[in-house]
Coordinates of C-alpha atoms and ligand atoms in Angstrom, one line a residue:
M19 CA 0.0 0.0 0.0
I20 CA 1.1 3.5 -0.7
K21 CA 3.3 4.9 2.1
Q22 CA 2.0 7.3 4.7
N23 CA 4.3 10.4 4.5
N24 CA 4.2 14.2 5.1
V25 CA 2.1 14.6 2.0
S26 CA -0.6 12.1 3.1
S27 CA -0.7 13.4 6.7
N28 CA -1.2 16.9 5.4
L29 CA -4.3 15.8 3.4
I30 CA -6.2 14.3 6.4
G31 CA -9.2 16.5 7.3
R32 CA -8.7 18.9 4.4
D33 CA -11.4 20.3 2.1
F34 CA -11.2 19.9 -1.6
L35 CA -12.9 23.0 -3.0
T36 CA -10.6 23.8 -5.9
L37 CA -7.1 22.6 -7.1
T38 CA -5.8 26.1 -6.3
N39 CA -4.5 25.2 -2.8
Y40 CA -3.4 21.7 -3.6
Q41 CA 0.4 21.3 -4.3
P42 CA 1.6 19.2 -7.3
E43 CA 3.0 16.6 -4.9
E44 CA -0.4 16.3 -3.2
I45 CA -2.2 15.9 -6.6
M46 CA 0.4 13.3 -7.5
Y47 CA -0.2 11.4 -4.3
L48 CA -3.9 11.3 -4.9
L49 CA -3.3 10.0 -8.4
E50 CA -0.9 7.3 -7.1
L51 CA -3.5 6.3 -4.5
A52 CA -6.2 6.2 -7.2
K53 CA -4.1 3.9 -9.3
E54 CA -3.6 1.5 -6.3
I55 CA -7.3 1.6 -5.4
K56 CA -8.2 0.8 -9.0
Q57 CA -5.7 -2.1 -9.1
K58 CA -7.1 -3.5 -5.9
Q59 CA -10.7 -3.3 -7.3
K60 CA -9.6 -5.0 -10.6
K61 CA -8.1 -7.8 -8.5
G62 CA -11.3 -8.1 -6.5
E63 CA -9.5 -7.2 -3.3
V64 CA -11.7 -5.8 -0.5
Y65 CA -10.3 -2.4 0.8
Q66 CA -12.5 -0.8 3.4
P67 CA -10.5 2.0 5.3
L68 CA -13.7 4.0 5.7
K69 CA -15.7 1.4 7.5
G70 CA -18.5 3.1 9.5
K71 CA -18.0 6.5 7.9
V72 CA -20.9 8.4 6.4
L73 CA -20.6 10.8 3.5
G74 CA -23.4 13.3 2.9
L75 CA -24.0 14.2 -0.8
I76 CA -25.8 17.5 -1.3
F77 CA -27.1 18.1 -4.8
E78 CA -28.6 21.3 -6.1
K79 CA -28.0 20.3 -9.7
S80 CA -28.5 17.0 -11.6
S81 CA -25.8 14.3 -11.8
T82 CA -25.2 10.8 -13.1
R83 CA -21.4 10.3 -12.7
T84 CA -20.7 12.4 -9.6
R85 CA -23.6 11.0 -7.6
V86 CA -23.1 7.3 -8.6
S87 CA -19.3 7.3 -8.3
F88 CA -19.3 9.0 -4.9
E89 CA -22.1 6.8 -3.6
T90 CA -20.6 3.6 -5.0
G91 CA -17.1 4.7 -3.9
I92 CA -18.0 5.3 -0.2
Y93 CA -19.9 2.0 -0.1
Q94 CA -17.0 0.1 -1.6
L95 CA -14.6 1.7 1.0
G96 CA -16.8 0.4 3.8
G97 CA -18.9 3.4 4.5
T98 CA -22.3 4.8 3.6
G99 CA -23.5 7.6 1.4
L100 CA -26.6 9.8 2.0
F101 CA -28.1 11.5 -1.0
L102 CA -29.4 14.9 0.1
S103 CA -31.3 16.6 -2.6
S104 CA -31.6 20.3 -1.9
S105 CA -35.3 20.1 -2.6
D106 CA -35.7 17.6 0.3
I107 CA -33.5 19.2 3.0
Q108 CA -34.1 22.5 4.8
L109 CA -31.3 24.1 2.9
G110 CA -33.6 24.4 0.0
R111 CA -36.2 26.2 2.2
G112 CA -33.8 28.8 3.4
E113 CA -31.9 27.2 6.3
T114 CA -28.6 28.9 6.2
I115 CA -25.5 27.2 4.8
A116 CA -23.7 27.8 8.1
D117 CA -26.3 26.2 10.2
T118 CA -26.5 23.3 7.8
A119 CA -22.7 22.8 7.9
K120 CA -22.7 22.8 11.7
V121 CA -25.6 20.3 12.0
L122 CA -24.3 18.0 9.3
S123 CA -20.8 18.0 10.9
S124 CA -22.2 16.5 14.0
Y125 CA -23.6 13.5 12.1
L126 CA -21.3 12.9 9.1
D127 CA -17.6 12.3 8.4
G128 CA -17.6 14.2 5.1
I129 CA -19.7 16.2 2.7
M130 CA -19.8 16.4 -1.1
I131 CA -21.7 19.3 -2.5
R132 CA -22.8 20.2 -6.1
T133 CA -24.2 23.6 -6.3
F134 CA -24.1 26.9 -8.3
A135 CA -22.0 29.5 -6.4
Q136 CA -18.4 28.6 -5.4
S137 CA -18.9 31.0 -2.4
D138 CA -21.7 28.7 -1.1
V139 CA -19.2 25.7 -1.1
E140 CA -16.7 27.9 0.7
E141 CA -19.3 29.0 3.2
L142 CA -20.2 25.4 3.9
A143 CA -16.5 24.4 4.3
K144 CA -15.8 27.4 6.6
N145 CA -18.6 26.3 9.0
A146 CA -18.1 22.5 8.7
S147 CA -15.7 20.7 10.9
I148 CA -15.5 17.7 8.5
P149 CA -13.9 17.6 4.9
V150 CA -16.0 19.2 2.2
M151 CA -15.5 18.1 -1.4
N152 CA -16.7 20.2 -4.4
G153 CA -18.7 18.0 -6.8
L154 CA -19.1 20.9 -9.2
T155 CA -20.0 24.6 -9.0
D156 CA -20.4 27.2 -11.8
L157 CA -16.7 28.0 -11.3
Y158 CA -14.9 24.7 -10.8
H159 CA -15.1 20.9 -11.2
P160 CA -11.9 19.7 -9.4
C161 CA -13.1 16.0 -8.9
Q162 CA -13.5 15.6 -12.6
V163 CA -9.9 16.9 -13.2
L164 CA -8.5 14.3 -10.8
A165 CA -10.1 11.6 -12.9
D166 CA -8.9 13.3 -16.1
L167 CA -5.3 13.5 -14.9
Q168 CA -5.5 9.8 -13.9
T169 CA -6.8 8.9 -17.3
I170 CA -4.1 10.9 -19.2
Q171 CA -1.4 9.3 -17.1
E172 CA -2.8 5.8 -17.8
V173 CA -3.0 6.4 -21.5
K174 CA 0.1 8.6 -22.1
G175 CA 2.3 7.4 -19.3
T176 CA 3.0 10.9 -18.2
L177 CA 1.6 14.4 -17.6
A178 CA 4.4 16.9 -17.6
G179 CA 5.4 18.0 -21.1
L180 CA 2.1 17.1 -22.7
K181 CA -0.1 19.7 -24.4
I182 CA -3.8 19.7 -23.6
A183 CA -6.3 21.8 -25.7
Y184 CA -9.7 22.6 -24.4
I185 CA -12.1 23.8 -27.1
G186 CA -15.3 25.4 -26.0
D187 CA -17.0 27.4 -23.3
G188 CA -14.7 28.9 -20.6
N189 CA -16.7 27.2 -17.9
N190 CA -16.1 25.2 -14.7
M191 CA -14.3 22.5 -16.6
A192 CA -12.1 24.9 -18.4
H193 CA -11.1 26.5 -15.2
S194 CA -10.3 23.4 -13.2
L195 CA -8.6 21.7 -16.2
M196 CA -6.4 24.8 -16.7
L197 CA -5.4 24.9 -13.1
G198 CA -4.7 21.1 -13.1
A199 CA -2.6 21.3 -16.2
A200 CA -0.6 24.2 -14.9
K201 CA 0.0 22.4 -11.6
M202 CA 1.2 19.2 -13.4
G203 CA 3.5 21.0 -15.9
M204 CA 1.3 20.5 -18.9
D205 CA 0.9 23.1 -21.7
F206 CA -2.7 24.3 -21.8
S207 CA -4.4 26.1 -24.7
T208 CA -8.0 27.0 -25.0
A209 CA -10.2 28.5 -27.7
A210 CA -13.7 30.0 -27.4
P211 CA -15.5 33.0 -29.0
E212 CA -14.7 36.4 -27.5
G213 CA -16.7 36.8 -24.3
Y214 CA -16.8 33.0 -23.5
L215 CA -13.1 32.6 -22.7
P216 CA -12.1 31.5 -19.2
D217 CA -12.3 34.0 -16.3
D218 CA -9.4 36.4 -16.5
S219 CA -8.5 36.0 -12.8
I220 CA -8.3 32.2 -13.1
V221 CA -6.1 32.6 -16.3
K222 CA -3.8 34.9 -14.3
E223 CA -3.7 32.4 -11.5
A224 CA -2.9 29.5 -13.9
K225 CA -0.1 31.5 -15.6
A226 CA 1.4 32.3 -12.2
I227 CA 1.4 28.5 -11.3
A228 CA 2.8 27.4 -14.7
N229 CA 6.5 27.9 -14.5
Q230 CA 7.8 25.4 -17.1
S231 CA 4.6 25.2 -19.2
S232 CA 2.5 27.6 -21.2
I233 CA -1.1 28.8 -21.0
T234 CA -2.5 30.0 -24.3
I235 CA -5.9 31.7 -24.6
T236 CA -7.2 32.3 -28.2
T237 CA -10.3 32.6 -30.2
D238 CA -8.8 30.4 -32.9
P239 CA -9.6 26.6 -32.4
K240 CA -6.9 25.6 -34.9
E241 CA -4.2 27.4 -33.0
A242 CA -5.4 25.9 -29.8
V243 CA -5.3 22.2 -31.0
K244 CA -2.0 22.6 -32.9
D245 CA 0.2 19.7 -31.9
A246 CA -2.0 18.9 -28.9
D247 CA -1.7 15.4 -27.2
V248 CA -5.1 15.7 -25.4
I249 CA -8.2 17.3 -26.9
Y250 CA -11.0 18.2 -24.4
T251 CA -14.4 19.7 -24.8
D252 CA -17.6 20.2 -22.8
V253 CA -21.1 21.3 -23.4
W254 CA -21.7 24.8 -24.8
A255 CA -24.5 25.5 -22.3
S256 CA -23.9 24.3 -18.7
M257 CA -26.4 23.5 -16.1
G258 CA -28.2 26.7 -15.3
Q259 CA -27.7 28.1 -18.8
E260 CA -30.4 26.2 -20.5
S261 CA -32.1 29.4 -21.7
E262 CA -29.0 30.3 -23.6
Q263 CA -28.8 27.0 -25.5
A264 CA -30.0 28.2 -28.9
A265 CA -27.9 31.3 -28.9
R266 CA -24.8 29.4 -27.8
E267 CA -25.3 26.8 -30.6
K268 CA -24.9 29.6 -33.1
L269 CA -22.0 31.3 -31.3
F270 CA -20.0 28.1 -30.8
A271 CA -20.7 26.5 -34.2
A272 CA -17.1 27.0 -35.4
Y273 CA -15.7 25.4 -32.3
Q274 CA -17.0 21.9 -32.8
V275 CA -14.4 19.2 -32.2
N276 CA -14.5 17.3 -35.5
E277 CA -12.2 15.4 -37.9
E278 CA -11.3 18.6 -39.8
L279 CA -10.2 20.4 -36.6
L280 CA -8.3 17.4 -35.4
T281 CA -6.0 17.3 -38.5
H282 CA -4.1 20.0 -36.6
A283 CA -3.6 17.9 -33.4
K284 CA -0.9 15.3 -32.9
S285 CA -1.7 12.0 -34.8
D286 CA -1.9 10.1 -31.5
Y287 CA -4.1 12.6 -29.7
I288 CA -6.7 11.4 -27.2
F289 CA -10.2 12.8 -27.0
M290 CA -11.7 13.6 -23.6
H291 CA -15.1 14.9 -22.4
C292 CA -16.3 15.1 -18.8
L293 CA -19.8 14.0 -20.1
P294 CA -22.7 14.3 -20.5
A295 CA -22.0 15.1 -24.1
H296 CA -24.2 16.6 -26.8
R297 CA -23.2 14.7 -29.9
E298 CA -23.0 16.9 -33.1
E299 CA -22.9 20.0 -31.0
E300 CA -19.5 20.4 -29.2
V301 CA -18.2 17.1 -30.6
A302 CA -18.8 15.1 -33.8
T303 CA -20.2 11.6 -33.2
A304 CA -17.3 10.2 -35.2
I305 CA -14.8 11.6 -32.7
I306 CA -16.5 10.9 -29.3
D307 CA -17.3 7.3 -30.5
G308 CA -14.0 7.0 -32.5
S309 CA -10.8 5.2 -31.7
H310 CA -9.0 8.1 -30.0
S311 CA -11.8 8.7 -27.5
V312 CA -11.2 7.7 -23.9
V313 CA -14.4 9.2 -22.5
F314 CA -15.7 6.0 -20.8
Q315 CA -12.3 5.2 -19.2
E316 CA -12.3 8.8 -18.0
A317 CA -15.8 8.4 -16.6
E318 CA -14.8 5.1 -14.8
N319 CA -11.9 6.9 -13.2
R320 CA -14.3 9.2 -11.4
L321 CA -14.9 6.3 -9.1
H322 CA -11.2 5.5 -8.5
A323 CA -10.0 9.1 -8.2
Q324 CA -12.8 10.0 -5.7
K325 CA -12.2 6.9 -3.6
A326 CA -8.6 8.1 -3.3
L327 CA -9.8 11.6 -2.4
M328 CA -12.2 10.2 0.3
V329 CA -9.5 7.9 1.7
A330 CA -6.9 10.7 1.8
L331 CA -9.2 13.4 3.4
M332 CA -11.5 11.2 5.5
A333 CA -9.2 8.5 6.8
G334 CA -5.7 8.8 5.6
A335 CA -4.4 5.9 3.4
Ligands
LIG423 N1 -19.0 14.7 -15.4 C1 -19.9 14.8 -14.5 O1 -19.7 15.5 -13.4 O2 -21.1 14.2 -14.7 P1 -22.4 14.3 -13.9 O3 -23.0 15.7 -14.1 O4 -23.3 13.2 -14.5 O5 -22.1 14.1 -12.5
LIG424 N1 -20.0 22.3 -17.6 C1 -20.9 21.3 -17.4 C2 -20.2 20.1 -16.7 C3 -21.2 19.0 -16.4 C4 -20.4 17.8 -15.7 C5 -22.0 21.8 -16.4 O1 -21.7 22.6 -15.5 O2 -23.2 21.6 -16.7

C-alpha cells in the first residue's frame, strides 16, 4: 500500500474545493492512490478503510457520474453515502448554509456538494468541521480533473510536457482543467468565442502557477489544437444556462471538435469529455465514438479518483 508520509498526513481533514491550494505533490499522491485503489478493485481485493464512515451528498443540480461514483465509492470503501437533494433538505427552504454545515458536521464524516455558487461551497466548508468536497460549481469541477489526470497518465504514461487543448466554453471544466494542467507541468491552450473565454482572474492564477509550461488563450480553435496530445471539450450551455442553449449553438458552431479540426492535433491525440455530451454540437459523433476517444475510461476513473480523495481526506491511506 502507498506509504504514509508528510504529503498524506497533510491531506487528512482537508477540504477539496478547488485545485488552487493543492500542491503538485499532493495531486500526484492522490493519483498514485487512485491507481492503487483501481488495481485493488480490478483484482477483487476488499479495501475498506472508511468502515463506519458516512458521507453526505448535497445536490442542487442534476448528476449521473458524480452521484453514482461517490455513492458507490464510499460504499466500496466500507462506508455509507446519504443522498441529500436540496429540494428535500431544509437548505432548499432557506436554512442557512452555516447552520446546515454545523448540524451535518455532528452526524457525518464528510460532505460532497454540487451547487451553483463557489462561495456557497466555501461558506459550507468554513462552517463545517469535516472535509467538504466540491462536486461541481459554476466556477470549478476539481473532482473531474483528478479523474482526467489519472486517465491521461494511464494512456500517455506521463503528464508533464504534454499539451492539452480545451475547445469550447470557458466554464467550470475549463477553469479546473487549466489549473490542473498548470500544476502538473502541462501546456494548456483553449479556444472560445470572445466573451466566452475562461475567467481572467483564473487565467492569471494559472499563468502564475505554470512555470515550465504555457497557458494559451485564443479565439482560434486551430491554433489551440495545434500539436496537442489531449483534446478536451464540454457542453456549450452548462447546467443553469439552458435558456442560452440556442444562442450558444450559433456562437460556438465554429468550435465543434470534428475530424477537420483534429487534423491539426498530434496524430496520436486522445479525445476527452467530462460527459454528459451533446453529440453533433460540441463534438462530432465520429470523434467521441472514435478510436482516439477515452471518455468511458475517463468516466470510470471518477470512481477510483474520488475513492482516493475520500480515503486521503476522511481517513488517511
Ligand atoms: N462529469 C460529471 O460530473 O457528470 P455528472 O453531471 O453526471 O455528475
Ligand atoms: N460544464 C458542465 C459540466 C457537467 C459535468 C455543467 O456545468 O453543466
